[in-house]
mmCIF file of C-alpha atoms in Angstrom:
data_model
loop_
_atom_site.group_PDB
_atom_site.id
_atom_site.type_symbol
_atom_site.label_atom_id
_atom_site.label_comp_id
_atom_site.label_asym_id
_atom_site.label_seq_id
_atom_site.Cartn_x
_atom_site.Cartn_y
_atom_site.Cartn_z
ATOM 1 C CA UNK P 1 113.585 30.955 114.437
ATOM 2 C CA UNK P 2 113.445 34.608 115.393
ATOM 3 C CA UNK P 3 113.990 37.322 112.843
ATOM 4 C CA UNK P 4 117.368 38.360 114.260
ATOM 5 C CA UNK P 5 118.895 34.930 113.744
ATOM 6 C CA UNK P 6 117.420 34.657 110.253
ATOM 7 C CA UNK P 7 119.070 37.978 109.388
ATOM 8 C CA UNK P 8 122.384 36.725 110.782
ATOM 9 C CA UNK P 9 122.143 33.576 108.666
ATOM 10 C CA UNK P 10 121.538 35.677 105.535
ATOM 11 C CA UNK P 11 124.575 37.829 106.275
ATOM 12 C CA UNK P 12 126.693 34.703 106.926
ATOM 13 C CA UNK P 13 125.823 33.153 103.559
ATOM 14 C CA UNK P 14 126.340 36.434 101.672
ATOM 15 C CA UNK P 15 129.737 37.181 103.209
ATOM 16 C CA UNK P 16 130.882 33.591 102.641
ATOM 17 C CA UNK P 17 129.923 33.855 98.951
ATOM 18 C CA UNK P 18 131.811 37.148 98.544
ATOM 19 C CA UNK P 19 134.874 35.642 100.271
ATOM 20 C CA UNK P 20 134.868 32.648 97.921
ATOM 21 C CA UNK P 21 134.491 34.920 94.921
ATOM 22 C CA UNK P 22 137.521 36.976 95.927
ATOM 23 C CA UNK P 23 139.916 34.211 97.036
ATOM 24 C CA UNK P 24 141.215 30.907 95.730
ATOM 25 C CA UNK P 25 138.735 28.146 96.625
ATOM 26 C CA UNK P 26 141.195 25.255 96.170
ATOM 27 C CA UNK P 27 143.365 26.139 99.168
ATOM 28 C CA UNK P 28 142.243 24.767 102.528
ATOM 29 C CA UNK P 29 143.560 27.731 104.562
ATOM 30 C CA UNK P 30 141.526 30.267 102.592
ATOM 31 C CA UNK P 31 138.286 28.310 103.066
ATOM 32 C CA UNK P 32 138.859 27.884 106.817
ATOM 33 C CA UNK P 33 139.690 31.565 107.313
ATOM 34 C CA UNK P 34 136.594 32.525 105.296
ATOM 35 C CA UNK P 35 134.299 30.381 107.454
ATOM 36 C CA UNK P 36 135.691 31.823 110.710
ATOM 37 C CA UNK P 37 135.686 35.462 109.532
ATOM 38 C CA UNK P 38 132.146 35.300 108.083
ATOM 39 C CA UNK P 39 130.953 33.784 111.383
ATOM 40 C CA UNK P 40 132.496 36.659 113.358
ATOM 41 C CA UNK P 41 131.089 39.298 110.980
ATOM 42 C CA UNK P 42 127.571 37.869 111.069
ATOM 43 C CA UNK P 43 127.682 37.574 114.879
ATOM 44 C CA UNK P 44 128.752 41.198 115.359
ATOM 45 C CA UNK P 45 126.851 43.089 112.653
ATOM 46 C CA UNK P 46 124.365 40.601 111.212
ATOM 47 C CA UNK P 47 121.200 41.699 112.988
ATOM 48 C CA UNK P 48 120.848 44.930 110.985
ATOM 49 C CA UNK P 49 120.092 43.574 107.495
ATOM 50 C CA UNK P 50 116.575 42.094 107.790
ATOM 51 C CA UNK P 51 114.352 43.797 110.360
ATOM 52 C CA UNK P 52 110.743 43.334 109.194
ATOM 53 C CA UNK P 53 108.534 40.455 108.058
ATOM 54 C CA UNK P 54 107.364 40.502 104.444
ATOM 55 C CA UNK P 55 103.845 39.390 103.579
ATOM 56 C CA UNK P 56 103.895 39.045 99.784
ATOM 57 C CA UNK P 57 105.333 36.033 97.968
ATOM 58 C CA UNK P 58 109.006 36.277 96.913
ATOM 59 C CA UNK P 59 108.297 35.617 93.215
ATOM 60 C CA UNK P 60 105.969 38.614 92.867
ATOM 61 C CA UNK P 61 108.424 40.810 94.765
ATOM 62 C CA UNK P 62 111.280 39.678 92.524
ATOM 63 C CA UNK P 63 109.226 40.416 89.406
ATOM 64 C CA UNK P 64 108.371 43.972 90.434
ATOM 65 C CA UNK P 65 111.971 44.516 91.553
ATOM 66 C CA UNK P 66 113.185 43.642 88.045
ATOM 67 C CA UNK P 67 110.605 45.994 86.473
ATOM 68 C CA UNK P 68 111.711 48.711 88.887
ATOM 69 C CA UNK P 69 115.371 48.153 88.002
ATOM 70 C CA UNK P 70 114.803 48.579 84.261
ATOM 71 C CA UNK P 71 112.645 51.684 84.789
ATOM 72 C CA UNK P 72 115.373 53.112 87.018
ATOM 73 C CA UNK P 73 118.133 52.466 84.462
ATOM 74 C CA UNK P 74 116.129 54.193 81.714
ATOM 75 C CA UNK P 75 115.461 57.221 83.942
ATOM 76 C CA UNK P 76 119.145 57.365 84.831
ATOM 77 C CA UNK P 77 120.266 57.477 81.196
ATOM 78 C CA UNK P 78 117.747 60.292 80.595
ATOM 79 C CA UNK P 79 119.115 62.132 83.653
ATOM 80 C CA UNK P 80 122.666 62.003 82.348
ATOM 81 C CA UNK P 81 121.706 63.327 78.921
ATOM 82 C CA UNK P 82 119.743 66.135 80.622
ATOM 83 C CA UNK P 83 122.761 67.144 82.731
ATOM 84 C CA UNK P 84 125.009 67.004 79.648
ATOM 85 C CA UNK P 85 122.620 69.366 77.819
ATOM 86 C CA UNK P 86 122.613 71.852 80.713
ATOM 87 C CA UNK P 87 126.379 71.779 81.195
ATOM 88 C CA UNK P 88 127.276 72.182 77.526
ATOM 89 C CA UNK P 89 124.801 75.040 76.920
ATOM 90 C CA UNK P 90 126.530 78.469 76.885
ATOM 91 C CA UNK P 91 123.830 80.172 78.966
ATOM 92 C CA UNK P 92 123.314 77.451 81.646
ATOM 93 C CA UNK P 93 119.481 77.138 81.366
ATOM 94 C CA UNK P 94 118.655 76.404 85.027
ATOM 95 C CA UNK P 95 115.707 77.436 87.200
ATOM 96 C CA UNK P 96 116.371 75.840 90.605
ATOM 97 C CA UNK P 97 114.001 75.592 93.533
ATOM 98 C CA UNK P 98 113.209 73.439 96.555
ATOM 99 C CA UNK P 99 109.798 71.713 96.446
ATOM 100 C CA UNK P 100 107.996 69.282 98.725
ATOM 101 C CA UNK P 101 106.445 65.945 97.737
ATOM 102 C CA UNK P 102 104.331 63.445 99.666
ATOM 103 C CA UNK P 103 104.953 59.711 99.901
ATOM 104 C CA UNK P 104 102.886 56.699 100.999
ATOM 105 C CA UNK P 105 105.887 54.576 101.977
ATOM 106 C CA UNK P 106 106.473 53.956 105.682
ATOM 107 C CA UNK P 107 109.331 51.473 106.007
ATOM 108 C CA UNK P 108 112.903 52.722 106.329
ATOM 109 C CA UNK P 109 114.381 50.690 103.495
ATOM 110 C CA UNK P 110 111.603 51.662 101.070
ATOM 111 C CA UNK P 111 112.132 55.366 101.793
ATOM 112 C CA UNK P 112 115.895 54.911 101.379
ATOM 113 C CA UNK P 113 115.524 53.268 97.970
ATOM 114 C CA UNK P 114 112.993 55.922 96.876
ATOM 115 C CA UNK P 115 115.256 58.820 97.888
ATOM 116 C CA UNK P 116 118.327 57.218 96.300
ATOM 117 C CA UNK P 117 116.518 56.772 93.016
ATOM 118 C CA UNK P 118 115.138 60.318 93.187
ATOM 119 C CA UNK P 119 118.709 61.581 93.561
ATOM 120 C CA UNK P 120 119.871 59.643 90.506
ATOM 121 C CA UNK P 121 116.948 60.611 88.199
ATOM 122 C CA UNK P 122 116.594 63.780 86.066
ATOM 123 C CA UNK P 123 117.195 67.076 87.797
ATOM 124 C CA UNK P 124 116.228 66.171 91.353
ATOM 125 C CA UNK P 125 118.175 65.832 94.613
ATOM 126 C CA UNK P 126 116.768 64.768 97.977
ATOM 127 C CA UNK P 127 117.500 67.234 100.770
ATOM 128 C CA UNK P 128 115.528 66.035 103.783
ATOM 129 C CA UNK P 129 112.918 63.455 104.802
ATOM 130 C CA UNK P 130 110.157 64.070 107.343
ATOM 131 C CA UNK P 131 109.137 60.529 108.233
ATOM 132 C CA UNK P 132 106.155 61.288 110.495
ATOM 133 C CA UNK P 133 104.417 63.530 107.962
ATOM 134 C CA UNK P 134 105.522 61.416 104.986
ATOM 135 C CA UNK P 135 107.110 64.364 103.178
ATOM 136 C CA UNK P 136 110.325 64.641 101.184
ATOM 137 C CA UNK P 137 112.051 67.939 100.343
ATOM 138 C CA UNK P 138 113.617 67.996 96.895
ATOM 139 C CA UNK P 139 115.978 70.370 95.114
ATOM 140 C CA UNK P 140 114.834 70.582 91.498
ATOM 141 C CA UNK P 141 117.176 71.994 88.856
ATOM 142 C CA UNK P 142 114.466 73.287 86.491
ATOM 143 C CA UNK P 143 111.331 73.750 88.559
ATOM 144 C CA UNK P 144 108.366 72.667 86.461
ATOM 145 C CA UNK P 145 105.710 73.331 89.118
ATOM 146 C CA UNK P 146 105.650 74.536 92.722
ATOM 147 C CA UNK P 147 102.403 72.752 93.617
ATOM 148 C CA UNK P 148 102.914 69.813 96.017
ATOM 149 C CA UNK P 149 100.465 67.334 94.437
ATOM 150 C CA UNK P 150 101.619 67.947 90.891
ATOM 151 C CA UNK P 151 105.259 67.637 91.943
ATOM 152 C CA UNK P 152 104.431 64.346 93.687
ATOM 153 C CA UNK P 153 102.961 62.971 90.474
ATOM 154 C CA UNK P 154 105.901 64.276 88.447
ATOM 155 C CA UNK P 155 108.778 63.041 90.622
ATOM 156 C CA UNK P 156 107.796 60.223 92.944
ATOM 157 C CA UNK P 157 104.851 58.682 91.088
ATOM 158 C CA UNK P 158 107.022 56.760 88.645
ATOM 159 C CA UNK P 159 108.691 54.631 91.292
ATOM 160 C CA UNK P 160 106.228 54.518 94.162
ATOM 161 C CA UNK P 161 103.897 51.833 92.764
ATOM 162 C CA UNK P 162 106.704 49.323 92.211
ATOM 163 C CA UNK P 163 108.296 50.062 95.572
ATOM 164 C CA UNK P 164 104.993 49.460 97.390
ATOM 165 C CA UNK P 165 104.842 46.041 95.742
ATOM 166 C CA UNK P 166 108.452 45.221 96.582
ATOM 167 C CA UNK P 167 108.833 46.371 100.167
ATOM 168 C CA UNK P 168 105.442 46.818 101.866
ATOM 169 C CA UNK S 1 137.478 40.101 70.441
ATOM 170 C CA UNK S 2 133.858 41.238 70.436
ATOM 171 C CA UNK S 3 133.839 41.680 74.208
ATOM 172 C CA UNK S 4 136.957 43.865 74.001
ATOM 173 C CA UNK S 5 135.194 46.189 71.544
ATOM 174 C CA UNK S 6 132.026 46.355 73.685
ATOM 175 C CA UNK S 7 134.094 46.984 76.825
ATOM 176 C CA UNK S 8 136.110 49.742 75.163
ATOM 177 C CA UNK S 9 132.911 51.447 73.960
ATOM 178 C CA UNK S 10 131.489 51.286 77.517
ATOM 179 C CA UNK S 11 134.713 52.725 78.960
ATOM 180 C CA UNK S 12 134.662 55.605 76.448
ATOM 181 C CA UNK S 13 130.992 56.395 77.222
ATOM 182 C CA UNK S 14 131.798 56.328 80.945
ATOM 183 C CA UNK S 15 134.717 58.726 80.555
ATOM 184 C CA UNK S 16 132.543 61.081 78.479
ATOM 185 C CA UNK S 17 129.899 61.249 81.222
ATOM 186 C CA UNK S 18 132.632 61.681 83.866
ATOM 187 C CA UNK S 19 133.786 64.680 81.832
ATOM 188 C CA UNK S 20 130.259 66.180 81.789
ATOM 189 C CA UNK S 21 129.956 65.732 85.558
ATOM 190 C CA UNK S 22 133.270 67.427 86.269
ATOM 191 C CA UNK S 23 132.372 70.243 83.860
ATOM 192 C CA UNK S 24 129.155 70.723 85.855
ATOM 193 C CA UNK S 25 131.189 70.866 89.061
ATOM 194 C CA UNK S 26 133.214 73.698 87.534
ATOM 195 C CA UNK S 27 130.484 75.695 85.768
ATOM 196 C CA UNK S 28 127.276 75.606 87.841
ATOM 197 C CA UNK S 29 126.613 78.433 90.312
ATOM 198 C CA UNK S 30 125.930 77.017 93.809
ATOM 199 C CA UNK S 31 126.536 73.931 95.986
ATOM 200 C CA UNK S 32 123.209 72.201 95.301
ATOM 201 C CA UNK S 33 123.416 72.439 91.499
ATOM 202 C CA UNK S 34 127.034 71.299 91.553
ATOM 203 C CA UNK S 35 126.055 68.361 93.726
ATOM 204 C CA UNK S 36 123.284 67.370 91.293
ATOM 205 C CA UNK S 37 125.424 67.365 88.163
ATOM 206 C CA UNK S 38 128.458 65.797 89.792
ATOM 207 C CA UNK S 39 126.620 63.014 91.627
ATOM 208 C CA UNK S 40 124.525 61.839 88.674
ATOM 209 C CA UNK S 41 127.128 61.986 85.951
ATOM 210 C CA UNK S 42 130.177 60.794 87.859
ATOM 211 C CA UNK S 43 128.287 57.849 89.379
ATOM 212 C CA UNK S 44 127.002 56.772 85.965
ATOM 213 C CA UNK S 45 130.401 57.293 84.336
ATOM 214 C CA UNK S 46 132.352 55.337 86.917
ATOM 215 C CA UNK S 47 129.778 52.540 86.780
ATOM 216 C CA UNK S 48 130.235 52.461 82.990
ATOM 217 C CA UNK S 49 134.028 52.204 83.316
ATOM 218 C CA UNK S 50 133.739 49.381 85.866
ATOM 219 C CA UNK S 51 131.209 47.537 83.674
ATOM 220 C CA UNK S 52 133.585 47.836 80.720
ATOM 221 C CA UNK S 53 136.441 46.415 82.801
ATOM 222 C CA UNK S 54 134.153 43.551 83.885
ATOM 223 C CA UNK S 55 133.235 42.761 80.270
ATOM 224 C CA UNK S 56 136.845 42.897 79.008
ATOM 225 C CA UNK S 57 138.374 40.913 81.841
ATOM 226 C CA UNK S 58 135.555 38.398 82.412
ATOM 227 C CA UNK S 59 134.708 36.964 85.840
ATOM 228 C CA UNK S 60 138.282 36.921 87.103
ATOM 229 C CA UNK S 61 139.301 38.522 90.396
ATOM 230 C CA UNK S 62 139.547 41.989 88.830
ATOM 231 C CA UNK S 63 136.101 41.594 87.249
ATOM 232 C CA UNK S 64 134.434 40.526 90.492
ATOM 233 C CA UNK S 65 136.021 43.423 92.361
ATOM 234 C CA UNK S 66 134.708 45.757 89.652
ATOM 235 C CA UNK S 67 131.196 44.311 90.143
ATOM 236 C CA UNK S 68 131.494 44.950 93.901
ATOM 237 C CA UNK S 69 132.586 48.503 93.092
ATOM 238 C CA UNK S 70 129.453 49.082 90.956
ATOM 239 C CA UNK S 71 127.162 47.987 93.825
ATOM 240 C CA UNK S 72 129.159 50.075 96.262
ATOM 241 C CA UNK S 73 129.031 53.362 94.363
ATOM 242 C CA UNK S 74 125.333 52.970 93.516
ATOM 243 C CA UNK S 75 124.580 52.564 97.233
ATOM 244 C CA UNK S 76 126.867 55.185 98.737
ATOM 245 C CA UNK S 77 127.019 58.084 96.294
ATOM 246 C CA UNK S 78 123.374 59.304 96.675
ATOM 247 C CA UNK S 79 123.569 58.929 100.452
ATOM 248 C CA UNK S 80 126.659 61.131 100.628
ATOM 249 C CA UNK S 81 124.999 63.677 98.313
ATOM 250 C CA UNK S 82 121.913 63.809 100.544
ATOM 251 C CA UNK S 83 124.023 64.264 103.689
ATOM 252 C CA UNK S 84 126.065 67.091 102.171
ATOM 253 C CA UNK S 85 122.966 68.856 100.804
ATOM 254 C CA UNK S 86 121.145 68.773 104.145
ATOM 255 C CA UNK S 87 124.223 69.897 106.054
ATOM 256 C CA UNK S 88 124.855 72.824 103.738
ATOM 257 C CA UNK S 89 121.198 73.911 103.903
ATOM 258 C CA UNK S 90 121.220 73.751 107.698
ATOM 259 C CA UNK S 91 124.473 75.666 107.943
ATOM 260 C CA UNK S 92 122.740 78.480 106.010
ATOM 261 C CA UNK S 93 124.689 78.385 102.751
ATOM 262 C CA UNK S 94 122.692 80.545 100.333
ATOM 263 C CA UNK S 95 121.032 79.239 97.191
ATOM 264 C CA UNK S 96 121.964 80.999 93.958
ATOM 265 C CA UNK S 97 120.117 84.065 92.657
ATOM 266 C CA UNK S 98 118.046 82.220 90.024
ATOM 267 C CA UNK S 99 116.239 80.173 92.699
ATOM 268 C CA UNK S 100 112.475 80.670 92.531
ATOM 269 C CA UNK S 101 111.164 78.882 95.650
ATOM 270 C CA UNK S 102 112.503 77.420 98.899
ATOM 271 C CA UNK S 103 109.847 75.328 100.677
ATOM 272 C CA UNK S 104 112.350 73.863 103.146
ATOM 273 C CA UNK S 105 113.268 77.301 104.497
ATOM 274 C CA UNK S 106 109.573 78.294 104.816
ATOM 275 C CA UNK S 107 108.658 75.122 106.693
ATOM 276 C CA UNK S 108 111.624 75.432 109.035
ATOM 277 C CA UNK S 109 110.645 78.994 109.903
ATOM 278 C CA UNK S 110 107.036 77.906 110.569
ATOM 279 C CA UNK S 111 108.307 75.084 112.769
ATOM 280 C CA UNK S 112 110.509 77.439 114.772
ATOM 281 C CA UNK S 113 107.623 79.862 115.332
ATOM 282 C CA UNK S 114 105.290 77.010 116.360
ATOM 283 C CA UNK S 115 107.738 75.699 118.929
ATOM 284 C CA UNK S 116 108.147 79.196 120.337
ATOM 285 C CA UNK S 117 104.348 79.715 120.595
ATOM 286 C CA UNK S 118 103.704 76.481 122.531
ATOM 287 C CA UNK S 119 106.564 77.094 124.928
ATOM 288 C CA UNK S 120 105.225 80.600 125.584
ATOM 289 C CA UNK S 121 101.746 79.207 126.297
ATOM 290 C CA UNK S 122 103.111 76.551 128.638
ATOM 291 C CA UNK S 123 105.061 79.083 130.646
ATOM 292 C CA UNK S 124 101.969 81.305 130.877
ATOM 293 C CA UNK S 125 99.846 78.451 132.232
ATOM 294 C CA UNK V 1 130.859 87.850 78.360
ATOM 295 C CA UNK V 2 129.437 84.401 79.127
ATOM 296 C CA UNK V 3 129.755 83.414 75.462
ATOM 297 C CA UNK V 4 133.417 84.516 75.344
ATOM 298 C CA UNK V 5 134.279 82.441 78.402
ATOM 299 C CA UNK V 6 132.426 79.455 76.902
ATOM 300 C CA UNK V 7 134.382 79.795 73.647
ATOM 301 C CA UNK V 8 137.717 80.009 75.521
ATOM 302 C CA UNK V 9 136.852 76.853 77.486
ATOM 303 C CA UNK V 10 135.830 74.944 74.352
ATOM 304 C CA UNK V 11 139.097 75.958 72.649
ATOM 305 C CA UNK V 12 141.270 74.811 75.570
ATOM 306 C CA UNK V 13 139.437 71.481 75.805
ATOM 307 C CA UNK V 14 139.666 70.836 72.052
ATOM 308 C CA UNK V 15 143.406 71.605 71.982
ATOM 309 C CA UNK V 16 144.034 69.258 74.931
ATOM 310 C CA UNK V 17 141.933 66.508 73.300
ATOM 311 C CA UNK V 18 143.808 66.928 70.013
ATOM 312 C CA UNK V 19 147.228 66.664 71.644
ATOM 313 C CA UNK V 20 146.202 63.704 73.785
ATOM 314 C CA UNK V 21 144.587 61.599 71.072
ATOM 315 C CA UNK V 22 146.416 62.520 67.847
ATOM 316 C CA UNK V 23 149.894 63.838 68.703
ATOM 317 C CA UNK V 24 150.865 61.729 71.719
ATOM 318 C CA UNK V 25 151.803 58.166 70.790
ATOM 319 C CA UNK V 26 150.830 55.360 73.137
ATOM 320 C CA UNK V 27 148.278 52.675 73.860
ATOM 321 C CA UNK V 28 144.601 53.655 73.844
ATOM 322 C CA UNK V 29 144.228 52.793 77.542
ATOM 323 C CA UNK V 30 147.064 55.172 78.455
ATOM 324 C CA UNK V 31 145.286 57.969 76.566
ATOM 325 C CA UNK V 32 142.047 57.269 78.438
ATOM 326 C CA UNK V 33 143.928 57.232 81.766
ATOM 327 C CA UNK V 34 145.375 60.625 80.816
ATOM 328 C CA UNK V 35 141.841 61.977 80.344
ATOM 329 C CA UNK V 36 140.756 60.789 83.808
ATOM 330 C CA UNK V 37 143.888 62.319 85.384
ATOM 331 C CA UNK V 38 143.051 65.610 83.657
ATOM 332 C CA UNK V 39 139.518 65.442 85.113
ATOM 333 C CA UNK V 40 140.886 64.950 88.627
ATOM 334 C CA UNK V 41 142.977 68.093 88.031
ATOM 335 C CA UNK V 42 139.681 69.954 87.413
ATOM 336 C CA UNK V 43 138.307 68.595 90.696
ATOM 337 C CA UNK V 44 141.425 69.744 92.550
ATOM 338 C CA UNK V 45 140.811 73.219 91.083
ATOM 339 C CA UNK V 46 137.376 73.208 92.748
ATOM 340 C CA UNK V 47 138.917 72.004 96.036
ATOM 341 C CA UNK V 48 141.384 74.911 95.961
ATOM 342 C CA UNK V 49 138.990 77.566 94.757
ATOM 343 C CA UNK V 50 135.625 76.623 96.365
ATOM 344 C CA UNK V 51 133.970 79.632 98.025
ATOM 345 C CA UNK V 52 132.584 77.659 100.964
ATOM 346 C CA UNK V 53 133.507 74.548 102.904
ATOM 347 C CA UNK V 54 130.584 72.616 101.381
ATOM 348 C CA UNK V 55 132.031 73.013 97.869
ATOM 349 C CA UNK V 56 135.297 71.472 99.004
ATOM 350 C CA UNK V 57 133.481 68.540 100.617
ATOM 351 C CA UNK V 58 131.497 67.938 97.411
ATOM 352 C CA UNK V 59 134.687 67.949 95.359
ATOM 353 C CA UNK V 60 136.479 65.500 97.645
ATOM 354 C CA UNK V 61 133.478 63.159 97.645
ATOM 355 C CA UNK V 62 133.314 63.204 93.831
ATOM 356 C CA UNK V 63 137.079 62.611 93.621
ATOM 357 C CA UNK V 64 136.590 59.388 95.588
ATOM 358 C CA UNK V 65 134.066 58.092 93.046
ATOM 359 C CA UNK V 66 136.267 59.098 90.096
ATOM 360 C CA UNK V 67 139.314 57.354 91.564
ATOM 361 C CA UNK V 68 137.567 53.945 91.485
ATOM 362 C CA UNK V 69 137.248 54.231 87.709
ATOM 363 C CA UNK V 70 140.851 55.416 87.342
ATOM 364 C CA UNK V 71 142.235 52.537 89.414
ATOM 365 C CA UNK V 72 140.105 50.012 87.507
ATOM 366 C CA UNK V 73 141.623 51.298 84.252
ATOM 367 C CA UNK V 74 145.167 51.090 85.677
ATOM 368 C CA UNK V 75 144.443 47.566 86.907
ATOM 369 C CA UNK V 76 143.208 46.622 83.435
ATOM 370 C CA UNK V 77 146.374 48.045 81.839
ATOM 371 C CA UNK V 78 148.844 46.249 84.134
ATOM 372 C CA UNK V 79 146.617 43.141 84.498
ATOM 373 C CA UNK V 80 146.861 43.260 88.285
ATOM 374 C CA UNK V 81 143.840 43.014 90.571
ATOM 375 C CA UNK V 82 145.206 44.691 93.708
ATOM 376 C CA UNK V 83 144.694 48.177 92.210
ATOM 377 C CA UNK V 84 140.953 47.553 92.543
ATOM 378 C CA UNK V 85 141.427 46.813 96.280
ATOM 379 C CA UNK V 86 142.966 50.257 96.663
ATOM 380 C CA UNK V 87 140.051 51.774 94.750
ATOM 381 C CA UNK V 88 137.379 50.104 96.894
ATOM 382 C CA UNK V 89 139.057 51.162 100.127
ATOM 383 C CA UNK V 90 139.584 54.710 98.838
ATOM 384 C CA UNK V 91 135.881 54.998 97.980
ATOM 385 C CA UNK V 92 134.852 53.604 101.380
ATOM 386 C CA UNK V 93 137.095 56.053 103.235
ATOM 387 C CA UNK V 94 135.939 59.037 101.164
ATOM 388 C CA UNK V 95 132.279 58.086 101.807
ATOM 389 C CA UNK V 96 132.844 57.930 105.566
ATOM 390 C CA UNK V 97 134.845 61.160 105.461
ATOM 391 C CA UNK V 98 132.120 63.049 103.596
ATOM 392 C CA UNK V 99 129.475 61.812 106.073
ATOM 393 C CA UNK V 100 131.638 62.924 109.014
ATOM 394 C CA UNK V 101 132.414 66.306 107.439
ATOM 395 C CA UNK V 102 128.753 66.968 106.722
ATOM 396 C CA UNK V 103 127.887 66.132 110.332
ATOM 397 C CA UNK V 104 130.496 68.628 111.527
ATOM 398 C CA UNK V 105 129.210 71.224 109.037
ATOM 399 C CA UNK V 106 125.694 70.754 110.399
ATOM 400 C CA UNK V 107 126.959 71.513 113.913
ATOM 401 C CA UNK V 108 126.212 68.127 115.450
ATOM 402 C CA UNK V 109 128.609 66.012 117.478
ATOM 403 C CA UNK V 110 130.104 62.927 115.847
ATOM 404 C CA UNK V 111 128.591 60.488 118.363
ATOM 405 C CA UNK V 112 125.088 61.918 117.962
#
C-alpha cells in the first residue's frame, strides 16, 4: 500500500470518529451520511496528512511525545506568569530584540511544531524560518543574549531533543 | 459537585489570563510585543475556559465540541501570530525605540546586496 | 506620568470589578460573561485606535480566539450545544481572514 492511500485511510478513520462523537449514533441516517461524507473528505484532501515514512517504533515515539507535552505545558504556564508580570508592572520592563537561532530539524512538521511551541513559551515569537540554512528568526521580549549559539541553547534546546526522537 | 468546583476554578483562571492578554494588547508599545502578550495569554485563557466547560458538562456534545475547540486554537493561534509578525516586518513597520538588535533586518540587507553583486557580475561577463 | 496613568487604570478596573461582582445581582456565570464582554470592548478600542493596519489585524485575530471562550460560557449557561458550533466557525473564519490579511499586507497575491 502506497503512502498516499495509507494517509487517506488515516483521515477516513479520524473524520468518521469525529462525526460519531458529534452526532447521535443510534440513528441510521446519521451513520450513513457520516460514512459517505468521510469518504468524500478523505478522497479530496486525505493525501496531505502523512507524507513521510517513520523509522522509529511507535511506542518510543509516543513516550517522547508525552514527555514533550508535559514539558510544553510547564513552559506555557511559566510564559503566562511572565507576561502577567510584565503587563502589571507600572514601568513595562521590556528589552525587545530580534535574534537568530539554529536548528537541526529538517522535516516540515517538526519545524512547524518547534516554531509553534517557541511562540507559546516565555517571551519569544517566531518571525521567519529559513529552511535551507536551518535558521529561525525570533522576536524576544527581554533579550538575554545576542549571540546565536547561546540563544539556540536558551530557546530551542529545551524542545529539540524530544522533537528529534518524535519526528525524525 | 466536585467537578463543578474544579470547572469553575479553571474558568476563573482562564478569564484572569484573558484579562492579562488584553491588558498587554492595550499597554505594550509596538505590534510585535502586543502580538506576544496577546497570543500567549489569550490562547491559554480560552483553553482554560473550554477545559472548565468540558469538566463541568462531561463528555456530552457541548464537551466534545469544547475539546475540538482546544485542539483548534492550539494549532491555529501561533500560526496566525507568525504570519502577522512576518507580514508586518516585511511591510516595514518599525520596532519600538527600546529595541536593541534586529538580526532579521541585517540579514535581509546582506541578502539584497549579495543578489545585486552577482547580477552585476553576470551582466559584466 | 507613567505612574499616574497606571494608577488611573487600576482605579477604573477595580471600580468596574466591584460593581460587577458585589453590587450587581445575578448568577456567577452571568458575571463572568460580563467580564469577557468587557474584555472584547477593550479589543474593539484597539481596533478603532490602532496606529497601523497590523495592529488592527492583531486585534481582530485575538477577538476570534476570545469569542470561542465567550460562546462556550453562554452555551454552558443556556445548556445548548449549538453556541459552540458558532464559536468554532467564528474562530476558523477569523484564522483564515488573518492569514489572508497578512498576505495582502506583505504585498503578495492571494493565489501565490
